[in-house]
CSV table of N, CA and C in Angstrom, one decimal:
chain,number,residue,atom,x,y,z
H,1,UNK,N,156.2,-102.4,131.0
H,1,UNK,CA,155.8,-103.6,130.2
H,1,UNK,C,154.5,-104.2,130.8
H,2,UNK,N,153.7,-104.7,129.9
H,2,UNK,CA,152.5,-105.4,130.4
H,2,UNK,C,152.8,-106.7,131.1
H,3,UNK,N,151.9,-107.1,132.0
H,3,UNK,CA,152.1,-108.4,132.6
H,3,UNK,C,151.1,-109.4,131.9
H,4,UNK,N,151.6,-110.6,131.7
H,4,UNK,CA,150.8,-111.6,131.0
H,4,UNK,C,150.6,-112.8,131.9
H,5,UNK,N,149.3,-113.3,131.9
H,5,UNK,CA,149.0,-114.4,132.8
H,5,UNK,C,148.2,-115.4,131.9
H,6,UNK,N,148.8,-116.6,131.8
H,6,UNK,CA,148.2,-117.7,131.0
H,6,UNK,C,147.4,-118.6,131.9
H,7,UNK,N,146.5,-119.3,131.2
H,7,UNK,CA,145.7,-120.3,131.9
H,7,UNK,C,145.2,-121.3,130.8
H,8,UNK,N,144.7,-122.4,131.3
H,8,UNK,CA,144.0,-123.4,130.3
H,8,UNK,C,144.8,-124.6,130.0
H,9,UNK,N,146.0,-124.8,130.5
H,9,UNK,CA,146.8,-126.0,130.2
H,9,UNK,C,146.2,-127.2,130.9
H,10,UNK,N,146.7,-128.4,130.7
H,10,UNK,CA,146.2,-129.6,131.3
H,10,UNK,C,146.7,-130.8,130.7
H,11,UNK,N,146.2,-131.9,131.1
H,11,UNK,CA,146.5,-133.3,130.6
H,11,UNK,C,145.4,-133.8,129.8
H,12,UNK,N,145.6,-134.1,128.5
H,12,UNK,CA,144.6,-134.6,127.6
H,12,UNK,C,145.1,-135.8,126.9
H,13,UNK,N,144.2,-136.4,126.2
H,13,UNK,CA,144.6,-137.5,125.3
H,13,UNK,C,144.7,-137.1,123.9
H,14,UNK,N,145.5,-137.8,123.1
H,14,UNK,CA,145.7,-137.5,121.7
H,14,UNK,C,144.3,-137.4,121.0
H,15,UNK,N,144.2,-136.3,120.2
H,15,UNK,CA,142.9,-136.1,119.5
H,15,UNK,C,142.0,-135.1,120.2
H,16,UNK,N,142.3,-134.9,121.5
H,16,UNK,CA,141.5,-133.9,122.2
H,16,UNK,C,141.8,-132.5,121.9
H,17,UNK,N,141.0,-131.6,122.5
H,17,UNK,CA,141.2,-130.1,122.3
H,17,UNK,C,141.5,-129.4,123.7
H,18,UNK,N,142.2,-128.3,123.6
H,18,UNK,CA,142.4,-127.4,124.8
H,18,UNK,C,142.3,-126.0,124.2
H,19,UNK,N,141.9,-125.1,125.1
H,19,UNK,CA,142.1,-123.7,124.8
H,19,UNK,C,142.9,-123.0,125.9
H,20,UNK,N,143.9,-122.3,125.4
H,20,UNK,CA,144.7,-121.5,126.3
H,20,UNK,C,144.3,-120.1,126.3
H,21,UNK,N,144.4,-119.4,127.4
H,21,UNK,CA,144.1,-117.9,127.4
H,21,UNK,C,145.3,-117.2,128.0
H,22,UNK,N,145.5,-116.0,127.5
H,22,UNK,CA,146.5,-115.1,128.0
H,22,UNK,C,146.0,-113.7,128.2
H,23,UNK,N,145.9,-113.3,129.5
H,23,UNK,CA,145.3,-112.0,129.8
H,23,UNK,C,146.5,-111.0,130.1
H,24,UNK,N,146.4,-109.9,129.3
H,24,UNK,CA,147.4,-108.9,129.5
H,24,UNK,C,146.9,-107.7,130.4
H,25,UNK,N,147.8,-107.1,131.1
H,25,UNK,CA,147.4,-106.0,132.0
H,25,UNK,C,147.2,-104.7,131.3
H,26,UNK,N,147.6,-104.7,130.0
H,26,UNK,CA,147.4,-103.4,129.2
H,26,UNK,C,147.3,-103.7,127.7
H,27,UNK,N,147.3,-102.7,127.0
H,27,UNK,CA,147.1,-102.8,125.5
H,27,UNK,C,148.4,-103.5,124.9
H,28,UNK,N,148.2,-104.3,124.0
H,28,UNK,CA,149.3,-105.0,123.3
H,28,UNK,C,149.1,-104.9,121.8
H,29,UNK,N,150.1,-105.2,121.0
H,29,UNK,CA,150.1,-105.1,119.6
H,29,UNK,C,150.2,-106.5,119.0
H,30,UNK,N,151.3,-107.0,118.6
H,30,UNK,CA,151.5,-108.3,118.1
H,30,UNK,C,151.7,-109.2,119.3
H,31,UNK,N,150.8,-110.2,119.4
H,31,UNK,CA,150.9,-111.2,120.5
H,31,UNK,C,151.1,-112.5,119.9
H,32,UNK,N,151.7,-113.4,120.8
H,32,UNK,CA,151.9,-114.7,120.2
H,32,UNK,C,152.1,-115.8,121.3
H,33,UNK,N,152.2,-117.0,120.8
H,33,UNK,CA,152.5,-118.2,121.7
H,33,UNK,C,153.7,-118.9,121.2
H,34,UNK,N,154.5,-119.3,122.2
H,34,UNK,CA,155.7,-120.1,122.0
H,34,UNK,C,155.5,-121.4,122.9
H,35,UNK,N,156.3,-122.4,122.6
H,35,UNK,CA,156.3,-123.6,123.5
H,35,UNK,C,157.7,-124.1,123.6
H,36,UNK,N,157.9,-124.8,124.7
H,36,UNK,CA,159.2,-125.5,124.9
H,36,UNK,C,159.0,-126.9,125.5
H,37,UNK,N,159.4,-127.8,124.7
H,37,UNK,CA,159.3,-129.2,125.2
H,37,UNK,C,160.6,-129.6,125.9
H,38,UNK,N,160.5,-130.6,126.8
H,38,UNK,CA,161.7,-131.0,127.6
H,38,UNK,C,162.9,-131.3,126.7
H,39,UNK,N,164.0,-130.7,127.0
H,39,UNK,CA,165.2,-131.0,126.2
H,39,UNK,C,165.3,-130.3,124.9
H,40,UNK,N,164.3,-129.4,124.6
H,40,UNK,CA,164.3,-128.7,123.3
H,40,UNK,C,164.3,-127.2,123.5
H,41,UNK,N,164.6,-126.5,122.4
H,41,UNK,CA,164.6,-125.0,122.5
H,41,UNK,C,163.2,-124.6,122.4
H,42,UNK,N,163.0,-123.4,122.9
H,42,UNK,CA,161.6,-122.7,122.8
H,42,UNK,C,161.4,-122.5,121.3
H,43,UNK,N,160.1,-122.7,120.8
H,43,UNK,CA,159.8,-122.5,119.4
H,43,UNK,C,158.5,-121.7,119.3
H,44,UNK,N,158.5,-121.0,118.2
H,44,UNK,CA,157.3,-120.2,117.9
H,44,UNK,C,156.1,-121.2,117.5
H,45,UNK,N,154.9,-120.7,118.0
H,45,UNK,CA,153.7,-121.5,117.6
H,45,UNK,C,152.7,-120.7,116.8
H,46,UNK,N,152.4,-119.5,117.3
H,46,UNK,CA,151.4,-118.7,116.5
H,46,UNK,C,151.5,-117.2,117.0
H,47,UNK,N,151.1,-116.3,116.1
H,47,UNK,CA,151.1,-114.9,116.4
H,47,UNK,C,149.9,-114.2,115.8
H,48,UNK,N,149.5,-113.1,116.4
H,48,UNK,CA,148.3,-112.4,115.9
H,48,UNK,C,148.5,-110.9,116.0
H,49,UNK,N,148.2,-110.1,115.0
H,49,UNK,CA,148.3,-108.7,115.0
H,49,UNK,C,147.1,-108.1,115.7
H,50,UNK,N,147.1,-106.9,116.1
H,50,UNK,CA,146.0,-106.3,116.7
H,50,UNK,C,144.8,-106.2,115.8
H,51,UNK,N,145.1,-106.1,114.5
H,51,UNK,CA,144.0,-106.1,113.5
H,51,UNK,C,143.5,-107.4,113.1
H,52,UNK,N,144.1,-108.5,113.6
H,52,UNK,CA,143.6,-109.9,113.4
H,52,UNK,C,144.4,-110.8,112.5
H,53,UNK,N,145.3,-110.2,111.7
H,53,UNK,CA,146.1,-111.1,110.9
H,53,UNK,C,146.9,-112.2,111.8
H,54,UNK,N,146.9,-113.4,111.3
H,54,UNK,CA,147.5,-114.5,112.1
H,54,UNK,C,148.6,-115.2,111.3
H,55,UNK,N,149.5,-115.8,112.1
H,55,UNK,CA,150.6,-116.5,111.5
H,55,UNK,C,150.8,-117.8,112.4
H,56,UNK,N,151.2,-118.9,111.7
H,56,UNK,CA,151.4,-120.2,112.4
H,56,UNK,C,152.6,-120.9,112.0
H,57,UNK,N,153.1,-121.7,113.0
H,57,UNK,CA,154.2,-122.6,112.6
H,57,UNK,C,153.6,-123.7,111.8
H,58,UNK,N,154.4,-124.3,110.9
H,58,UNK,CA,153.9,-125.3,110.0
H,58,UNK,C,153.4,-126.5,110.8
H,59,UNK,N,154.0,-126.8,111.9
H,59,UNK,CA,153.6,-128.0,112.7
H,59,UNK,C,152.2,-127.9,113.3
H,60,UNK,N,151.7,-126.7,113.4
H,60,UNK,CA,150.3,-126.5,114.1
H,60,UNK,C,149.3,-126.0,113.1
H,61,UNK,N,149.7,-125.6,111.9
H,61,UNK,CA,148.8,-125.0,110.9
H,61,UNK,C,147.7,-126.0,110.6
H,62,UNK,N,146.4,-125.5,110.7
H,62,UNK,CA,145.3,-126.4,110.4
H,62,UNK,C,144.7,-127.0,111.7
H,63,UNK,N,145.5,-127.0,112.8
H,63,UNK,CA,145.0,-127.6,114.0
H,63,UNK,C,144.8,-126.6,115.1
H,64,UNK,N,145.7,-125.6,115.1
H,64,UNK,CA,145.6,-124.5,116.2
H,64,UNK,C,145.1,-123.2,115.6
H,65,UNK,N,144.3,-122.5,116.4
H,65,UNK,CA,143.8,-121.2,116.0
H,65,UNK,C,144.1,-120.2,117.1
H,66,UNK,N,144.7,-119.1,116.7
H,66,UNK,CA,145.0,-118.0,117.6
H,66,UNK,C,144.0,-116.9,117.4
H,67,UNK,N,143.5,-116.3,118.4
H,67,UNK,CA,142.5,-115.2,118.3
H,67,UNK,C,142.7,-114.3,119.5
H,68,UNK,N,142.0,-113.1,119.4
H,68,UNK,CA,142.2,-112.2,120.5
H,68,UNK,C,140.9,-111.4,120.6
H,69,UNK,N,140.7,-110.9,121.9
H,69,UNK,CA,139.6,-110.0,122.2
H,69,UNK,C,140.3,-108.7,122.7
H,70,UNK,N,140.4,-107.7,121.9
H,70,UNK,CA,141.1,-106.5,122.2
H,70,UNK,C,140.5,-105.7,123.4
H,71,UNK,N,139.1,-105.9,123.5
H,71,UNK,CA,138.4,-105.2,124.6
H,71,UNK,C,138.8,-105.8,125.9
H,72,UNK,N,139.2,-107.0,125.9
H,72,UNK,CA,139.6,-107.7,127.2
H,72,UNK,C,141.1,-107.9,127.3
H,73,UNK,N,141.8,-107.4,126.3
H,73,UNK,CA,143.3,-107.6,126.3
H,73,UNK,C,143.7,-109.0,126.5
H,74,UNK,N,143.0,-109.9,125.8
H,74,UNK,CA,143.2,-111.3,126.0
H,74,UNK,C,143.4,-112.0,124.7
H,75,UNK,N,144.4,-112.9,124.6
H,75,UNK,CA,144.7,-113.7,123.5
H,75,UNK,C,144.4,-115.2,123.8
H,76,UNK,N,143.9,-115.9,122.8
H,76,UNK,CA,143.5,-117.3,123.0
H,76,UNK,C,144.3,-118.2,122.0
H,77,UNK,N,144.5,-119.4,122.4
H,77,UNK,CA,145.0,-120.4,121.5
H,77,UNK,C,144.2,-121.7,121.6
H,78,UNK,N,143.3,-121.9,120.5
H,78,UNK,CA,142.5,-123.1,120.5
H,78,UNK,C,143.3,-124.2,119.8
H,79,UNK,N,143.5,-125.2,120.5
H,79,UNK,CA,144.3,-126.4,120.0
H,79,UNK,C,143.4,-127.6,119.8
H,80,UNK,N,143.3,-128.0,118.6
H,80,UNK,CA,142.5,-129.2,118.3
H,80,UNK,C,143.4,-130.3,117.8
H,81,UNK,N,142.8,-131.5,117.7
H,81,UNK,CA,143.6,-132.7,117.2
H,81,UNK,C,145.0,-132.7,117.8
H,82,UNK,N,145.0,-132.6,119.1
H,82,UNK,CA,146.3,-132.6,119.8
H,82,UNK,C,147.1,-133.9,119.6
H,83,UNK,N,148.4,-133.8,119.6
H,83,UNK,CA,149.3,-134.9,119.4
H,83,UNK,C,150.3,-135.0,120.5
H,84,UNK,N,150.8,-136.2,120.8
H,84,UNK,CA,151.8,-136.2,121.9
H,84,UNK,C,153.0,-135.3,121.7
H,85,UNK,N,153.4,-135.0,120.5
H,85,UNK,CA,154.5,-134.1,120.2
H,85,UNK,C,154.1,-132.6,120.5
H,86,UNK,N,152.8,-132.4,120.8
H,86,UNK,CA,152.5,-131.0,121.2
H,86,UNK,C,152.7,-130.8,122.7
H,87,UNK,N,153.1,-131.8,123.4
H,87,UNK,CA,153.4,-131.7,124.8
H,87,UNK,C,154.6,-130.7,125.0
H,88,UNK,N,154.3,-129.7,125.9
H,88,UNK,CA,155.3,-128.7,126.1
H,88,UNK,C,154.7,-127.7,127.2
H,89,UNK,N,155.6,-126.8,127.6
H,89,UNK,CA,155.1,-125.6,128.4
H,89,UNK,C,154.9,-124.5,127.3
H,90,UNK,N,153.7,-124.0,127.4
H,90,UNK,CA,153.3,-123.0,126.4
H,90,UNK,C,153.4,-121.6,127.1
H,91,UNK,N,154.0,-120.7,126.3
H,91,UNK,CA,154.2,-119.3,126.9
H,91,UNK,C,153.5,-118.3,126.0
H,92,UNK,N,152.9,-117.4,126.6
H,92,UNK,CA,152.4,-116.2,125.9
H,92,UNK,C,153.4,-115.1,125.9
H,93,UNK,N,153.5,-114.3,124.8
H,93,UNK,CA,154.5,-113.3,124.7
H,93,UNK,C,153.9,-112.1,124.0
H,94,UNK,N,154.5,-110.9,124.3
H,94,UNK,CA,154.0,-109.7,123.6
H,94,UNK,C,155.1,-109.0,122.8
H,95,UNK,N,154.7,-108.1,121.9
H,95,UNK,CA,155.6,-107.4,121.0
H,95,UNK,C,156.5,-108.3,120.2
H,96,UNK,N,155.8,-109.1,119.4
H,96,UNK,CA,156.5,-110.0,118.5
H,96,UNK,C,157.0,-109.2,117.3
H,97,UNK,N,158.1,-109.7,116.7
H,97,UNK,CA,158.5,-109.1,115.4
H,97,UNK,C,159.0,-110.2,114.6
H,98,UNK,N,158.8,-110.0,113.3
H,98,UNK,CA,159.3,-111.0,112.3
H,98,UNK,C,160.6,-110.5,111.7
H,99,UNK,N,161.7,-111.3,111.7
H,99,UNK,CA,162.9,-110.8,111.2
H,99,UNK,C,163.3,-111.2,109.8
H,100,UNK,N,162.2,-111.8,109.1
H,100,UNK,CA,162.4,-112.3,107.8
H,100,UNK,C,162.6,-113.8,107.8
H,101,UNK,N,162.9,-114.4,108.9
H,101,UNK,CA,163.1,-115.8,109.0
H,101,UNK,C,162.3,-116.4,110.1
H,102,UNK,N,162.1,-115.7,111.2
H,102,UNK,CA,161.4,-116.3,112.3
H,102,UNK,C,160.8,-115.2,113.2
H,103,UNK,N,159.9,-115.5,114.1
H,103,UNK,CA,159.3,-114.6,115.0
H,103,UNK,C,160.1,-114.6,116.3
H,104,UNK,N,160.2,-113.4,116.9
H,104,UNK,CA,160.9,-113.2,118.2
H,104,UNK,C,160.0,-112.2,119.0
H,105,UNK,N,160.1,-112.5,120.3
H,105,UNK,CA,159.3,-111.6,121.3
H,105,UNK,C,160.2,-110.6,122.0
H,106,UNK,N,159.9,-109.4,122.0
H,106,UNK,CA,160.7,-108.3,122.6
H,106,UNK,C,160.0,-107.7,123.8
H,107,UNK,N,158.8,-108.2,124.1
H,107,UNK,CA,158.1,-107.6,125.3
H,107,UNK,C,158.1,-108.5,126.5
H,108,UNK,N,156.9,-108.7,127.0
H,108,UNK,CA,156.8,-109.6,128.2
H,108,UNK,C,156.5,-111.0,127.9
H,109,UNK,N,156.8,-111.8,128.9
H,109,UNK,CA,156.5,-113.3,128.8
H,109,UNK,C,155.6,-113.7,129.9
H,110,UNK,N,154.7,-114.6,129.7
H,110,UNK,CA,153.9,-115.1,130.8
H,110,UNK,C,154.7,-116.2,131.5
H,111,UNK,N,154.1,-116.7,132.5
H,111,UNK,CA,154.8,-117.7,133.4
H,111,UNK,C,154.8,-119.1,132.8
H,112,UNK,N,154.0,-119.3,131.8
H,112,UNK,CA,153.9,-120.6,131.1
H,112,UNK,C,152.9,-121.5,131.7
H,113,UNK,N,152.3,-122.3,130.8
H,113,UNK,CA,151.3,-123.3,131.3
H,113,UNK,C,151.6,-124.6,130.6
H,114,UNK,N,151.5,-125.7,131.4
H,114,UNK,CA,151.9,-127.0,130.9
H,114,UNK,C,150.7,-127.7,130.1
H,115,UNK,N,151.1,-128.2,128.9
H,115,UNK,CA,150.1,-129.0,128.1
H,115,UNK,C,150.8,-130.3,127.9
H,116,UNK,N,150.1,-131.4,128.4
H,116,UNK,CA,150.6,-132.7,128.2
H,116,UNK,C,149.5,-133.5,127.5
H,117,UNK,N,150.0,-134.2,126.4
H,117,UNK,CA,149.1,-135.0,125.5
H,117,UNK,C,149.6,-136.4,125.6
H,118,UNK,N,148.7,-137.3,126.1
H,118,UNK,CA,149.1,-138.7,126.2
H,118,UNK,C,148.6,-139.4,125.0
H,119,UNK,N,149.3,-140.5,124.6
H,119,UNK,CA,149.0,-141.3,123.4
H,119,UNK,C,148.0,-142.4,123.7
């Protein structure tokens, strides 16, 4: 399995932007981001196919943009208009699949990066 290393988290104010990066040690197919807030279950945020098709959770649609650079084996998550409810640990994951209801990751997970949005 590939190894995934995230970077780019931090503490920002509501309305600010952040960009997360996820570097993979090898080739990947469907990549994605999940997040987990304190006391809550991990939830899907966004996914991207190797060809560029993208998918988003309703809660981030229009504010977040997922992209990838296949030559660098790197996936990005541009987060704009951040809200306090976006505060969570963000995880990069590989080999996502859609089961008709939700996205699940069957490959590797990154170590997570903390994003904190103050009001």
